[in-house]
Amino acid sequence: MNISRRHLLILLPAAAVAWKYVEAGTPEASPNYQMSEHWWGMLINIPKCIGCGNCVRACATENDVPDGNFRTWVERYHVTDTNLTTPEVISPDGGKEGFPVAQEDAGKYFFVPKMCNHCADSPCTQVCPVGATFISPDGVVLIDQTYCLGCGYCVQACPYGCRYLHPTKHVADKCTLCYHRITKGLTTACCEACPTGARQLADLKNPNDPIHEFLKTHPVQVLKPQMATGAKAYYYGLDGSVR
Amino acid sequence: MNGLKDAGHLFRFAGLFVVAFLVFLLVRGYVVPKTFGQYGHYRGAAIGEIAQHPVKFAGHQTCEGCHSDIADTKTKGAHAHVNCEACHGALFERLPAPAQPKGNLYERFVALIVPPAPPDAPLLLHADDPATVTPVKPDTLVLCARCHTASAAKPKGFPQVDPAVHMGGVPCETCHNPHSPAMGSDAAASPATGGAK
Amino acid sequence: MNGVVGFMYPNEYALQWSILIVLYPFITGLVAGAFILASLERVFRVEAVKPTYRLALLTALAFLLDAPLPLQLHLGHPERSPEMYFTPHATSAMAMFGYVYLWYLMAVLVFEIWLDYRRDIVILSQQSKGLLRVIYKIMTLGSNNISERSLRIDDKVGWIVTLIGIPSAFLLHGYVGFIFGSIKANPWWSSPLMPVVFIFSAMVSGVAAVMLLYMVTTRLRKLAIDMRCVDTIAMYLFYIFIIDFSLEMLDLIHRIYEADESFRSLDFMVHTRLLIPHIVIQICLGTLTPLVLLFLTQVVHFPEAVRKRLYVLSGCLALIGIFAMRWNVVIGGQLFSKSFLGYTTYKMEMVSREGLLVAIGLTILPLFFLWALVKLLPPWPEKSLHQVAAGD
């Protein structure tokens, strides 16, 4: 079953109408995209990730992410069976060009794609002194780059290292969950480019989103739950050693 | 009465505060964006502006609108769930950016302190103009290796080969059709040609 | 890979907050500390420190005028900083900055200085010539009333302003500590003790700075240093320093004993990258040494010349120690990965907007402000108003 495709076939005609309003800069006026009807998140299926770096490259292309910064990146963990809590982690250039070949040894390997968790109680929006970053009514943490001072406080406040200061725009920058795509009924660039379906956009408010079948039947976890950020990037198959 | 007279200078100082406060209120009313506070403590119009960013990955459903033959081949094979742009990438070209209008005095002053970021180039998508924006056929030796090079780090069930041993420099599409990679499948006889109908 | 050891999240390689953000809490700390010293005389009637009263106020004002500059230079878009006033975000610790700053600058410092100097200003506005006369005229706000009664009112109001000023000074600097202490993502910062530690370290640095400034300016004016005054300041410095050091050690011991998930990572950092700035400079050189020296001056009766030298030495060491403390908080808090698996390096730039030269300039700048303020509003008590009134 192609989840994203079926999902999109339902949404596609609606999106065409919504697009008119989105283009006018008033997506809230769109009869087909109602912010109040969505609550966006992401499902990341760790056993499916092969560390190809497609998502990182796609994100950089779609969003013009500057070199050396990442809206999404992939980490490779290596955990030995004698030391389960201190993993050896690498993420060369954010995993953009994939990972070096690993040899079988005493331990397990797995890849962890990371991105903005679009927290419902996000510490980054809490600390913004002027209201330049915010949680949209449909649950996406966004930055108003025409209003941001570039003070960097939000970068300090994010426990996951998802934010950075844009080197030429001099403002904070981060994953928008491809807000310009999901409001048009498309999926995010990283999900579109993922060859194995390890990442899936999740509309937690839409009961027709097939993601709910998965969430109902599988154990999922968020990163750093002790931070109580209300993270909405849900991980399936997350190892306890992941930070 | 005398007491008030001797405290008169204090009222002058307080008056400064009142004047400053009134000026502040006046300026504030003028400069705070109109949509600020529409949904919360932020500029409501920012949501619409972010939603307007250009799309580069057209989405597989857009591709399938024209390339239905490939889509049919794909649905039968192991790559059925691999979206077109996972391998082909986003097909677009950047057009030359139009000349920026010279900013007003304030904008030019700000540019002295903070060099403005270069403007975003307008885009032309293959989906909008397939004749002008033409795709480059991916090199399968590089492309396929990205996912299928054997590594202990990859999930065990995922098909992976050691490129040096497996094909010795022969391009993958010699034996496999990337759109339906199992060998011997009828699609393999007609290698990936693509092309819109 | 450019100074990175172990694993860092890829966006963490570069530090967001540079030496300018180290400077900022250091400078506001001097402001708060200097003001608290001034309030000793005004509110708590410690007559011995009277010679430093006006100097302390002007020092506080000079450094307060400098305080926002490192922040402005650090911002990606300084031109947008008025947004802090127009749309301050209620949930942000930083949003308070603008209002706390303005309140402290205008309602406390400028108002108190104006009240205290009003008689001088009126007299000077009548005696001086040219541009100075215009400046003094403006500063009188058009009121030449220096009757006995009005001055008594000034004195009373000034007392109330100082009384409000003490919590304001605590607020100004306590909130700077809160900006760091409230970041739950960063275990090196996240601590409810942070604001308190910041306040007491601010008092240490401010009191030490005013003490040094008093001794230097008195020497420059070829006058005798009032030893009773300096002895008293040194005594207060010693006691505040003990509280400050106890709080910092409490924080440290608590971290070591609790040894939470971040402990190994932070412990490693303190033993490697922060060894020199934290253990050697901050704790040994900048805290323990001046504490021992000040302790000796309290229990041993040294001759005057020795005491002076010990005060100068411990004052300088205290300033170095407090600066190192700010450095270790701001820079130290960004050297380790929030994954607790790696460390990066701070590469200080030299001539850029956030470079070392700018930082040095911004440290010296308040001394120029102070020089101008002293010229405009002479703080020396011995040059009394009557002499001024009599044409000096």
Coordinates of C-alpha atoms in Angstrom, one line a residue, chain C residues 73-380:
Chain C
L73 CA 26.7 44.2 17.3
H74 CA 25.9 40.5 17.9
L75 CA 22.4 40.6 16.4
G76 CA 22.0 39.4 12.8
H77 CA 19.7 42.3 12.2
P78 CA 20.4 45.1 14.7
E79 CA 18.0 47.4 12.8
R80 CA 15.1 45.2 14.0
S81 CA 16.0 45.4 17.7
P82 CA 13.2 48.0 18.4
E83 CA 10.8 45.0 17.9
M84 CA 11.8 44.1 21.5
Y85 CA 9.9 47.2 22.6
F86 CA 7.1 47.0 20.1
T87 CA 6.2 43.4 20.4
P88 CA 7.9 41.9 23.4
H89 CA 7.1 38.2 23.8
A90 CA 5.7 37.5 27.2
T91 CA 7.1 34.0 27.5
S92 CA 10.7 35.0 26.6
A93 CA 13.3 35.8 29.2
M94 CA 15.1 37.9 26.8
A95 CA 12.1 40.1 25.8
M96 CA 12.3 41.8 29.2
F97 CA 15.7 43.2 28.3
G98 CA 14.5 46.3 26.6
Y99 CA 12.1 47.3 29.3
V100 CA 14.3 46.4 32.3
Y101 CA 17.1 48.3 30.6
L102 CA 15.0 51.4 30.0
W103 CA 13.5 51.3 33.4
Y104 CA 16.9 50.9 35.1
L105 CA 18.5 53.6 32.9
M106 CA 15.8 56.2 33.0
A107 CA 13.7 55.7 36.1
V108 CA 16.6 54.7 38.4
L109 CA 20.0 55.8 37.3
V110 CA 19.4 59.0 35.3
F111 CA 16.7 60.1 37.7
E112 CA 18.8 59.5 40.8
I113 CA 21.8 61.2 39.3
W114 CA 19.7 64.1 38.2
L115 CA 18.2 64.5 41.7
D116 CA 21.6 64.3 43.3
Y117 CA 23.2 66.7 40.9
R118 CA 20.4 69.1 40.4
R119 CA 21.8 71.8 42.6
D120 CA 25.2 71.5 40.8
I121 CA 23.5 71.5 37.4
V122 CA 21.6 74.7 38.2
I123 CA 24.7 76.5 39.5
L124 CA 26.8 75.3 36.6
S125 CA 24.2 76.4 34.1
Q126 CA 24.5 79.9 35.5
Q127 CA 28.3 79.9 35.6
S128 CA 29.5 78.1 32.5
K129 CA 29.7 79.5 29.0
G130 CA 29.0 78.5 25.4
L131 CA 27.9 75.0 24.5
L132 CA 28.3 73.7 28.1
R133 CA 25.9 76.3 29.3
V134 CA 23.3 75.1 26.8
I135 CA 23.8 71.5 27.9
Y136 CA 23.4 72.4 31.5
K137 CA 20.4 74.5 30.8
I138 CA 18.7 71.6 29.1
M139 CA 19.7 69.3 32.0
T140 CA 17.9 71.7 34.4
L141 CA 14.7 71.0 32.5
G142 CA 14.0 74.7 32.8
S143 CA 13.7 74.7 36.6
N144 CA 16.1 76.7 38.6
N145 CA 14.5 76.1 41.9
I146 CA 17.2 75.0 44.3
S147 CA 15.5 76.3 47.5
E148 CA 16.2 74.5 50.7
R149 CA 12.8 72.9 50.5
S150 CA 13.1 71.6 47.0
L151 CA 16.4 70.1 47.8
R152 CA 15.0 68.3 50.8
I153 CA 12.3 66.9 48.5
D154 CA 15.0 65.8 46.1
D155 CA 16.8 64.0 48.9
K156 CA 13.7 62.2 50.0
V157 CA 12.7 61.2 46.5
G158 CA 16.2 60.1 45.8
W159 CA 16.2 57.9 48.8
I160 CA 13.0 56.2 47.5
V161 CA 14.5 55.9 44.0
T162 CA 17.6 54.2 45.5
L163 CA 15.3 51.9 47.5
I164 CA 13.5 50.9 44.3
G165 CA 16.8 50.8 42.5
I166 CA 18.2 48.0 44.6
P167 CA 15.6 45.4 43.5
S168 CA 15.9 46.9 40.0
A169 CA 19.6 46.3 40.0
F170 CA 18.9 42.7 41.1
L171 CA 16.3 42.4 38.4
L172 CA 18.6 43.8 35.7
H173 CA 21.3 41.3 36.5
G174 CA 19.2 38.4 37.9
Y175 CA 17.3 38.2 34.6
V176 CA 20.6 38.0 32.7
G177 CA 21.3 34.9 34.8
F178 CA 17.8 33.7 34.1
I179 CA 18.3 34.0 30.4
F180 CA 20.9 31.3 30.8
G181 CA 19.5 29.4 33.8
S182 CA 16.1 28.8 32.1
I183 CA 17.4 27.0 29.1
K184 CA 16.5 23.4 29.8
A185 CA 18.2 22.2 26.7
N186 CA 21.6 23.2 28.1
P187 CA 22.6 21.4 31.3
W188 CA 25.6 23.6 31.8
W189 CA 23.3 26.6 32.1
S190 CA 20.0 25.2 33.4
S191 CA 20.1 25.9 37.1
P192 CA 17.8 27.9 39.4
L193 CA 21.0 29.1 41.1
M194 CA 22.1 30.9 38.0
P195 CA 20.4 34.2 38.6
V196 CA 21.6 34.3 42.2
V197 CA 25.1 33.5 41.2
F198 CA 25.0 36.2 38.6
I199 CA 23.7 38.8 41.1
F200 CA 26.4 38.1 43.6
S201 CA 29.2 37.9 41.0
A202 CA 27.9 41.2 39.7
M203 CA 28.2 42.7 43.1
V204 CA 31.7 41.4 43.4
S205 CA 32.8 42.8 40.1
G206 CA 31.0 46.2 40.5
V207 CA 32.3 46.8 44.0
A208 CA 35.8 45.8 42.9
A209 CA 35.6 48.1 39.9
V210 CA 34.4 51.1 41.8
M211 CA 37.1 50.5 44.4
L212 CA 39.7 50.4 41.8
L213 CA 38.3 53.4 40.0
Y214 CA 38.2 55.4 43.2
M215 CA 41.8 54.6 44.0
V216 CA 43.0 55.3 40.5
T217 CA 41.1 58.6 40.1
T218 CA 42.2 59.8 43.5
R219 CA 45.8 59.0 42.6
L220 CA 45.4 60.8 39.3
R221 CA 44.1 63.8 41.2
K222 CA 47.1 63.6 43.5
L223 CA 45.0 63.4 46.6
A224 CA 45.2 61.0 49.6
I225 CA 43.1 57.9 49.4
D226 CA 40.5 57.8 52.2
M227 CA 41.6 54.5 53.8
R228 CA 38.5 54.3 56.0
C229 CA 36.4 54.2 52.8
V230 CA 38.6 51.7 51.0
D231 CA 38.8 49.5 54.0
T232 CA 35.1 49.4 54.3
I233 CA 34.6 48.6 50.6
A234 CA 37.2 45.8 50.8
M235 CA 35.3 44.4 53.8
Y236 CA 32.1 44.3 51.8
L237 CA 33.9 42.9 48.8
F238 CA 35.2 40.1 51.0
Y239 CA 31.8 39.2 52.4
I240 CA 30.0 39.3 49.1
F241 CA 32.8 37.3 47.5
I242 CA 32.3 34.6 50.2
I243 CA 28.6 34.4 49.3
D244 CA 29.4 34.3 45.6
F245 CA 32.0 31.6 46.0
S246 CA 29.8 29.5 48.2
L247 CA 26.9 29.6 45.7
E248 CA 29.2 28.7 42.8
M249 CA 30.7 25.8 44.8
L250 CA 27.2 24.7 45.9
D251 CA 26.2 24.6 42.2
L252 CA 29.4 22.6 41.3
I253 CA 29.1 20.1 44.2
H254 CA 25.4 19.6 43.5
R255 CA 26.2 18.8 39.9
I256 CA 29.0 16.4 40.8
Y257 CA 26.9 14.6 43.4
E258 CA 23.8 14.4 41.3
A259 CA 25.8 13.3 38.3
D260 CA 22.9 13.4 35.9
E261 CA 23.0 12.3 32.2
S262 CA 25.1 15.3 31.2
F263 CA 27.6 14.9 34.0
R264 CA 30.2 12.8 32.2
S265 CA 30.2 15.2 29.3
L266 CA 30.5 18.3 31.4
D267 CA 33.1 16.8 33.7
F268 CA 35.2 15.9 30.7
M269 CA 34.9 19.4 29.4
V270 CA 35.9 21.0 32.7
H271 CA 39.0 18.7 32.8
T272 CA 40.0 19.5 29.2
R273 CA 38.8 22.6 27.3
L274 CA 37.7 24.6 30.3
L275 CA 40.6 23.5 32.6
I276 CA 42.5 26.8 32.1
P277 CA 39.6 29.3 32.0
H278 CA 37.5 27.5 34.7
I279 CA 39.8 25.8 37.2
V280 CA 42.9 27.9 36.9
I281 CA 41.7 31.4 36.0
Q282 CA 38.2 31.5 37.5
I283 CA 38.5 29.4 40.6
C284 CA 42.2 29.5 41.6
L285 CA 43.4 32.8 40.3
G286 CA 40.2 34.9 40.2
T287 CA 38.4 33.7 43.3
L288 CA 40.6 31.8 45.8
T289 CA 43.6 34.1 45.6
P290 CA 41.7 37.4 46.1
L291 CA 39.6 35.7 48.8
V292 CA 42.8 34.7 50.7
L293 CA 44.3 38.2 50.2
L294 CA 41.1 39.9 51.4
F295 CA 40.9 37.6 54.3
L296 CA 44.4 38.5 55.3
T297 CA 43.6 42.2 55.2
Q298 CA 40.7 41.5 57.5
V299 CA 42.6 39.6 60.2
V300 CA 46.2 41.0 59.9
H301 CA 47.0 44.6 60.6
F302 CA 49.0 45.6 57.5
P303 CA 50.4 49.0 57.1
E304 CA 48.5 51.3 54.8
A305 CA 50.8 50.9 51.8
V306 CA 50.5 47.1 51.9
R307 CA 46.7 47.2 52.3
K308 CA 46.4 49.5 49.2
R309 CA 48.5 47.1 47.1
L310 CA 46.6 44.1 48.3
Y311 CA 43.3 45.8 47.6
V312 CA 44.4 46.7 44.1
L313 CA 45.7 43.2 43.4
S314 CA 42.6 41.5 44.8
G315 CA 40.3 43.9 43.0
C316 CA 42.0 43.2 39.6
L317 CA 42.0 39.5 40.2
A318 CA 38.3 39.6 41.2
L319 CA 37.5 41.3 37.9
I320 CA 39.5 38.8 36.0
G321 CA 37.8 36.0 37.9
I322 CA 34.3 37.3 37.2
F323 CA 35.1 37.9 33.5
A324 CA 36.4 34.3 33.4
M325 CA 33.1 33.2 35.0
R326 CA 31.1 34.9 32.3
W327 CA 33.4 33.4 29.7
N328 CA 32.9 29.9 31.1
V329 CA 29.2 30.2 31.3
V330 CA 28.6 31.7 27.8
I331 CA 31.4 30.0 25.8
G332 CA 31.6 26.9 28.0
G333 CA 27.9 26.3 27.6
Q334 CA 28.4 26.0 23.8
L335 CA 31.5 23.8 23.6
F336 CA 29.8 20.5 24.2
S337 CA 27.2 18.8 22.1
K338 CA 23.6 18.5 23.3
S339 CA 24.0 14.9 22.4
F340 CA 26.7 14.7 25.2
L341 CA 28.9 12.9 22.7
G342 CA 31.3 15.5 21.5
Y343 CA 33.0 18.9 21.8
T344 CA 33.7 21.8 19.6
T345 CA 36.2 24.7 19.8
Y346 CA 35.5 28.4 20.0
K347 CA 37.6 30.2 17.3
M348 CA 37.6 33.8 18.3
E349 CA 37.7 36.2 15.3
M350 CA 40.0 39.2 15.4
V351 CA 38.6 42.1 13.4
S352 CA 35.1 41.1 12.5
R353 CA 32.0 42.6 13.9
E354 CA 32.1 40.0 16.8
G355 CA 35.8 39.9 17.0
L356 CA 38.3 40.5 19.8
L357 CA 39.2 44.0 18.8
V358 CA 35.6 45.1 19.0
A359 CA 35.3 43.4 22.4
I360 CA 38.3 45.3 23.7
G361 CA 36.9 48.5 22.3
L362 CA 33.6 47.9 24.0
T363 CA 35.4 47.2 27.3
I364 CA 37.4 50.5 27.1
L365 CA 34.5 52.6 25.8
P366 CA 32.7 52.9 29.1
L367 CA 35.8 54.5 30.6
F368 CA 35.5 57.2 28.0
F369 CA 31.8 57.6 28.9
L370 CA 32.9 57.8 32.5
W371 CA 35.5 60.4 31.7
A372 CA 32.9 62.5 29.8
L373 CA 30.4 62.2 32.7
V374 CA 33.0 63.1 35.3
K375 CA 33.9 66.2 33.3
L376 CA 30.2 67.1 33.0
L377 CA 29.2 66.2 36.5
P378 CA 32.2 66.3 38.8
P379 CA 31.7 63.6 41.5
W380 CA 34.3 64.8 43.9

